[in-house]
């Protein structure tokens, strides 16, 4: 490993054999490149200044086109360390897909810098809020935050937002047992949907002397994208004519970049749009190695499907690195907001190709003529082809039907110690001015002024639904959540601070499909899966149905459970559990 200082990282990002590196670059591209290099060096020096002599184990790849090549080699063989970062949050006008929009920037980049770490690292991020009149808070999605509940970033639950002009230093340790694809994002207002997020990859340490070969790892952050601000989109959902119909996105971004066809704009909503005619590769496959994509759905609303022309994708792991069984398929779908999947690209014999990203438009409640729900992103391959073309493969892989690798569930007891039955629904009630609100057990969440962890339970207001789970260090409780969904649409629910096993999922075609184990002898979805339940932190709870989630309440704190659709979270589909 010849990588000594952050400046060298740029070399890693520019593989020597980039296929079209001999073709002259058009002026705009060169300017972008120069800008990119300058930003890279600037950020690099900021990082250096903050690392107190440590090598900064981060990839500031945001500045290098759409490619987020990861660096497992810089993390898997080293000791755990402290990663110290300094971030300044601002907002600015950008054209992620050609359409001008105000987006959030961290150290000048959108999406925010990628954090790469290994299990056991301590992460210290000093965040300076330089937004005008806007508070913010960051959440570390999927990390257990064991012992660091107050760093979880959930405004109103665990954290006070950082007010404009102020700074806050997040400080937490990644557990030795955690590795996988994570991300961080704003957990304040609706800022996540305007780009206040970034990737967080925790590499699994390689045992001493191990020669386990490392794949080329590519971070692929996929999201739906709105040309209006998230605030305006929320207004549309709650008041302006949308009235209960979730705003339908306009575009698709991968790693913060897209290419909107300006002639798709509709007269009703004119856009400041400049065609993007020259795009760098989103992914550069290395033909000499295995290639793994770490895919995150960082979007606000839509599920996403993925394919790469001429290759098949084999799911390896979901969410926080939990291994899955899945055959390779030409297309994988659908990954919902908050979910992650690692896929192996087989084979890599291809020449130049493209990544096709599809939005799950089946959930859209009205047509958006401005949206083309399928976008293509350039994929290049370099190096001598070694791998053979794979045999006949499945056409499509349903990510929602994956199962875990066997033996992952040996520790599951046949019965939980506690069972919570929950009902979630979106309603427009006259007493709430017919504005859609999300409810869980008749409670619509709203952040309280002070975070719950700082207040006596008696002072929590009526918007807080927070069942208590007694914590006993020597015998923590196994808890079942029977999460019923009374809506016509599915909701991707995320539990902070805990992974859970998905014991059952069910959707009814004729009734509400609910399950209450206290009233029904048999679950309508059949018996629970104890053999190979998926372990996750974000799960799609099917429409008119339910999911049964089992977790071990061994992590004291107040942990939020909420729908990860931005519009549903913002209108109250959230609650929490107090483990104490
Ligand atoms: C953009 O859309 C127009 C109208 O549908 C079409 O004619 C044109 O080919 C598209 N441009 C690109 C670059 O796809
Ligand atoms: C939620 O509401 C249902 C129905 O009223 C009730 O059976 C259940 O116990 C409630 N759950 C909790 C955790 O209070
Ligand atoms: C739900 O909550 C509202 C107000 O908080 C209350 O008026 C209503 O009676 C509750 N409904 C049920 C079924 O508990
Ligand atoms: C905690 O669990 C242990 C082991 O089951 C038990 O002996 C002990 O009494 C429990 N403590 C409390 C406070 O309940
Ligand atoms: Cu939802």
Coordinates of C-alpha atoms and ligand atoms in Angstrom, one line a residue, residues 426 487 489-493 563-565 568-569 573, ligand 5:
X426 CA -52.1 7.7 7.1
X487 CA -52.5 1.8 4.3
X489 CA -49.2 1.5 0.3
X490 CA -46.1 -0.1 1.8
X491 CA -43.9 1.8 4.2
X492 CA -40.1 1.3 4.7
X493 CA -39.7 1.4 8.5
X563 CA -41.3 5.3 8.1
X564 CA -38.3 6.4 5.9
X565 CA -40.5 8.0 3.3
X568 CA -44.6 10.2 5.9
X569 CA -41.9 10.9 8.6
X573 CA -45.4 8.3 11.1
Ligands
LIG5 CU1 -44.3 5.6 4.7

